[in-house]
């Protein structure tokens, strides 16, 4: 049984078809990559899964729930967390406060509990801090918890964003170009981190990534998106020898980058 | 970017002191003692002015939840102040229900009004909310002026003073202390809200709505909570305002009133409780202190406000954030 299952998802913007009958699956506890040339519709697909875009047709089933009509916050509550292509941490807030945001959808204290400082509210606050700490330790940036998040080195900001997503306690984590802007050491660490997320936390990972070395190294399954359509699916080996994929990349400027890997 | 840790400014030094734990409690004790003895130090006229300033502390802290915490521009906040005052005027005075039983009704009425105005508009961008709230403020005032039950343009007068534990709030001194208690409660509630799950959610949504949604925060629900909480502050202030004056009329709840409260929030520093308190005191006390200037006092006051906004656009109180 697939954890996430898209069937015939079609998204159009003012007559332009961005996604055309896209179908693909993500298995539980798997690492799946979504690759494709720039402008293929990868981020649009992420936005459709997470409720930011509303596809006109198709179905997106996740863990027994239809996501197509849900709002972003409901999708997160259902168990899908995401990061953004260009890191979007909350400005002027500390690393810890950023990660605490992930706990919002798993907690419940309201205004009255906050004003009266009920025992349950205080317990929940402690719990939120403890969980945030756990996740920051897991990604290895706890030492910087008190700093304003946007003042951290870029690689660390990416880690904070992953910790924040993990704090929502997801079953599936969507990473939008997590290696962009990282140096080789940081990329290596990222591969380790993604593996630990899958192995230690049992979370399935779906990632969009341009770094083919990283994609081939980490993925069990790869789906290739071009012009809003899935043109190939398979294991890294199958994808590397698929001539439609090579053509799709060769027809563009970044084709050589694909062959280099 | 403006560097915002002006350690050398008087306010910066004040805040530096405030952050030292050894300073905070003695300072609070001094403020509390000052509040208690102020009427005896400054006399009856000053007591009335200070009572008004404390009323504005409550109103400004309420609007601060909406504008400062949640980042929503509300230009008709006086409407909730009016809802509180008129609920007391009608249910307590005209129908004779006890003040303390009417107070929850006033709160409920404001909360319902908040939901009705907020839930359709909070889905839109903040600018639309400003326009709708501006309209709402005027609708409430015009309704109060034209309905029979609200007493038309002359309003409602002779509202009875409430009893509490066999003691009747009556003199200006009594009401001064009542508003002291209200202001202290408003401060505590505001500080506790800021440091809570909901308080953080307001910040997240204010900084980045999409990222907040992706973290599972329902932005409409969270904004509505801020709007309704602000409405409740306003209605409680309005209820006590009505029994203090004993008479209310539509002109007490004009657009200028909304602007004055908003000014207190922005002047002191949006989202910063000590700043907002300071702002409330300034908008009430400054025109009084400038009486010597005679007819030009409002002009001098306005020029002072402009200067503050020019040189400290983020408000008088310095930002804690590094």
Coordinates of C-alpha atoms in Angstrom, one line a residue, chain A residues 19-244:
Chain A
X19 CA 0.5 19.4 -14.4
X20 CA -1.1 16.9 -16.8
X21 CA -2.6 13.8 -15.4
X22 CA 0.2 13.1 -13.0
X23 CA 0.1 9.8 -11.3
X24 CA 2.7 8.4 -8.9
X25 CA 3.1 6.8 -5.5
X26 CA 5.3 7.1 -2.5
X27 CA 5.7 4.0 -0.4
X28 CA 5.9 4.1 3.4
X29 CA 9.4 4.5 4.8
X30 CA 10.8 5.1 1.4
X31 CA 13.0 7.8 -0.1
X32 CA 11.6 8.9 -3.4
X33 CA 13.0 11.6 -5.7
X34 CA 11.2 13.8 -8.1
X35 CA 13.5 15.1 -10.8
X36 CA 13.1 17.0 -14.0
X37 CA 14.3 20.0 -15.9
X38 CA 13.7 23.5 -14.6
X39 CA 10.1 24.5 -15.0
X40 CA 8.8 20.9 -15.3
X41 CA 6.3 21.5 -12.5
X42 CA 8.1 19.9 -9.6
X43 CA 7.4 22.6 -7.1
X44 CA 3.8 23.0 -8.4
X45 CA 3.4 19.3 -7.7
X46 CA 4.6 19.9 -4.1
X47 CA 2.3 22.8 -3.8
X48 CA -0.6 20.7 -5.0
X49 CA 0.1 17.9 -2.5
X50 CA 0.4 20.4 0.4
X51 CA -2.8 22.3 -0.5
X52 CA -1.2 25.6 -1.6
X53 CA -2.4 25.0 -5.2
X54 CA -5.8 23.5 -6.0
X55 CA -5.6 21.0 -8.9
X56 CA -8.7 21.0 -11.1
X57 CA -8.8 17.2 -11.5
X58 CA -7.5 14.0 -10.1
X59 CA -7.1 12.6 -6.6
X60 CA -4.3 12.8 -4.0
X61 CA -4.8 10.1 -1.4
X62 CA -2.6 10.1 1.7
X63 CA -2.9 7.5 4.4
X64 CA -6.6 7.0 3.7
X65 CA -7.5 10.7 3.4
X66 CA -8.3 12.6 0.2
X67 CA -6.1 15.8 0.3
X68 CA -7.4 17.6 -2.8
X69 CA -9.9 19.7 -0.9
X70 CA -7.8 20.3 2.2
X71 CA -6.1 23.6 3.2
X72 CA -2.4 23.6 3.8
X73 CA -2.7 23.5 7.6
X74 CA -5.1 20.5 7.3
X75 CA -2.6 18.7 5.1
X76 CA 0.1 19.2 7.7
X77 CA -2.2 17.9 10.4
X78 CA -2.9 14.9 8.2
X79 CA 0.8 14.1 8.4
X80 CA 2.7 15.8 5.5
X81 CA 5.4 18.3 6.4
X82 CA 7.5 20.3 3.9
X83 CA 10.4 22.6 3.5
X84 CA 10.7 25.4 1.0
X85 CA 13.0 25.8 -2.0
X86 CA 14.2 29.2 -0.7
X87 CA 14.5 28.7 3.1
X88 CA 11.6 30.4 4.8
X89 CA 12.3 30.6 8.5
X90 CA 10.4 33.1 10.7
X91 CA 12.4 36.2 10.7
X92 CA 13.3 37.9 14.0
X93 CA 12.5 34.7 15.9
X94 CA 15.0 32.4 17.6
X95 CA 15.9 28.9 16.3
X96 CA 14.0 27.3 19.2
X97 CA 10.9 29.5 18.5
X98 CA 11.0 28.5 14.9
X99 CA 11.0 24.8 15.7
X100 CA 8.3 25.3 18.3
X101 CA 5.9 26.4 15.5
X102 CA 5.8 22.8 14.3
X103 CA 4.2 21.7 17.5
X104 CA 1.2 24.0 17.0
X105 CA -0.9 21.4 15.1
X106 CA -0.3 18.7 17.7
X107 CA -1.2 20.9 20.7
X108 CA -4.3 22.6 21.9
X109 CA -4.0 25.3 24.6
X110 CA -6.1 28.3 23.8
X111 CA -6.4 31.9 25.0
X112 CA -8.1 31.2 28.3
X113 CA -5.6 28.5 29.3
X114 CA -2.8 30.9 28.4
X115 CA -4.2 33.8 30.5
X116 CA -5.1 31.5 33.4
X117 CA -1.8 29.6 33.1
X118 CA -3.6 26.3 33.8
X119 CA -1.4 23.3 34.9
X120 CA -2.3 21.6 31.6
X121 CA -1.2 24.7 29.6
X122 CA 2.1 24.8 31.5
X123 CA 2.7 21.1 30.9
X124 CA 2.0 21.5 27.2
X125 CA 4.4 24.4 27.0
X126 CA 7.2 22.3 28.5
X127 CA 6.3 19.5 26.2
X128 CA 6.6 21.8 23.2
X129 CA 10.0 23.0 24.3
X130 CA 11.3 19.5 25.0
X131 CA 10.1 18.3 21.6
X132 CA 11.7 21.2 19.8
X133 CA 14.9 20.5 21.6
X134 CA 14.8 16.8 20.6
X135 CA 14.4 17.8 16.9
X136 CA 17.1 20.4 17.1
X137 CA 19.5 17.8 18.6
X138 CA 18.5 15.3 16.0
X139 CA 19.5 17.7 13.1
X140 CA 22.5 18.8 15.1
X141 CA 21.9 22.6 15.6
X142 CA 20.8 22.6 19.3
X143 CA 23.8 24.7 20.2
X144 CA 22.4 27.6 18.2
X145 CA 18.9 27.4 19.7
X146 CA 18.9 30.9 21.2
X147 CA 20.1 32.7 18.1
X148 CA 17.8 34.6 15.6
X149 CA 17.2 31.9 13.0
X150 CA 18.0 34.0 9.9
X151 CA 21.5 34.9 11.3
X152 CA 22.7 31.3 11.1
X153 CA 24.9 29.9 8.3
X154 CA 22.8 28.8 5.3
X155 CA 23.4 25.1 5.8
X156 CA 22.3 25.4 9.4
X157 CA 19.2 27.3 8.4
X158 CA 18.3 24.4 6.1
X159 CA 18.7 22.1 9.1
X160 CA 16.5 24.3 11.3
X161 CA 13.8 24.2 8.6
X162 CA 14.0 20.4 8.5
X163 CA 13.8 20.3 12.4
X164 CA 10.7 22.6 12.2
X165 CA 9.1 20.3 9.7
X166 CA 9.9 17.2 11.8
X167 CA 8.3 18.9 14.8
X168 CA 4.9 18.6 13.1
X169 CA 5.3 14.8 13.5
X170 CA 4.8 13.9 9.9
X171 CA 4.6 10.5 8.2
X172 CA 5.9 12.0 5.0
X173 CA 8.4 14.8 4.6
X174 CA 8.7 16.8 1.4
X175 CA 12.0 18.4 0.8
X176 CA 12.2 21.0 -2.0
X177 CA 15.8 21.1 -3.2
X178 CA 17.4 20.5 0.2
X179 CA 20.9 20.4 -1.2
X180 CA 20.8 23.7 -3.1
X181 CA 23.5 26.0 -1.9
X182 CA 25.3 23.4 0.2
X183 CA 29.0 22.5 0.0
X184 CA 30.1 18.9 -0.6
X185 CA 30.6 18.2 3.1
X186 CA 27.1 19.6 3.9
X187 CA 25.6 17.5 1.1
X188 CA 27.2 14.4 2.6
X189 CA 25.7 15.3 6.0
X190 CA 22.4 15.9 4.4
X191 CA 22.4 12.4 2.9
X192 CA 23.1 11.0 6.4
X193 CA 20.3 13.1 7.9
X194 CA 17.7 12.0 5.3
X195 CA 18.7 8.3 6.0
X196 CA 18.3 8.8 9.7
X197 CA 15.0 10.5 9.3
X198 CA 13.8 7.5 7.4
X199 CA 15.5 4.8 9.5
X200 CA 15.2 6.2 13.0
X201 CA 11.9 8.1 12.7
X202 CA 10.2 5.9 10.1
X203 CA 9.3 8.9 8.0
X204 CA 9.0 8.6 4.2
X205 CA 10.9 11.3 2.3
X206 CA 10.0 12.7 -1.1
X207 CA 12.5 15.2 -2.4
X208 CA 12.9 17.5 -5.4
X209 CA 16.6 17.7 -6.2
X210 CA 18.9 18.8 -9.0
X211 CA 22.1 17.2 -7.6
X212 CA 22.0 13.9 -9.5
X213 CA 24.8 12.4 -7.5
X214 CA 22.8 12.9 -4.3
X215 CA 19.5 11.7 -5.9
X216 CA 21.1 8.5 -7.3
X217 CA 22.8 7.8 -4.0
X218 CA 19.8 8.1 -1.7
X219 CA 16.7 7.3 -3.6
X220 CA 14.9 3.9 -3.9
X221 CA 12.6 5.3 -6.5
X222 CA 12.8 8.2 -8.9
X223 CA 10.0 9.9 -10.9
X224 CA 10.9 12.1 -13.7
X225 CA 8.7 15.1 -14.5
X226 CA 8.9 17.0 -17.8
X227 CA 6.4 19.6 -19.1
X228 CA 4.0 18.6 -16.4
X229 CA 4.0 14.9 -17.2
X230 CA 5.6 11.9 -15.6
X231 CA 7.9 10.6 -18.4
X232 CA 9.7 7.9 -16.4
X233 CA 9.7 6.1 -13.1
X234 CA 12.0 3.5 -11.6
X235 CA 15.1 2.7 -9.6
X236 CA 18.2 5.0 -10.0
X237 CA 19.7 2.3 -12.3
X238 CA 16.6 2.2 -14.6
X239 CA 16.4 6.0 -14.7
X240 CA 20.1 6.5 -15.6
X241 CA 19.7 4.3 -18.7
X242 CA 16.3 5.6 -19.7
X243 CA 16.6 7.3 -23.1
X244 CA 13.5 9.5 -22.7

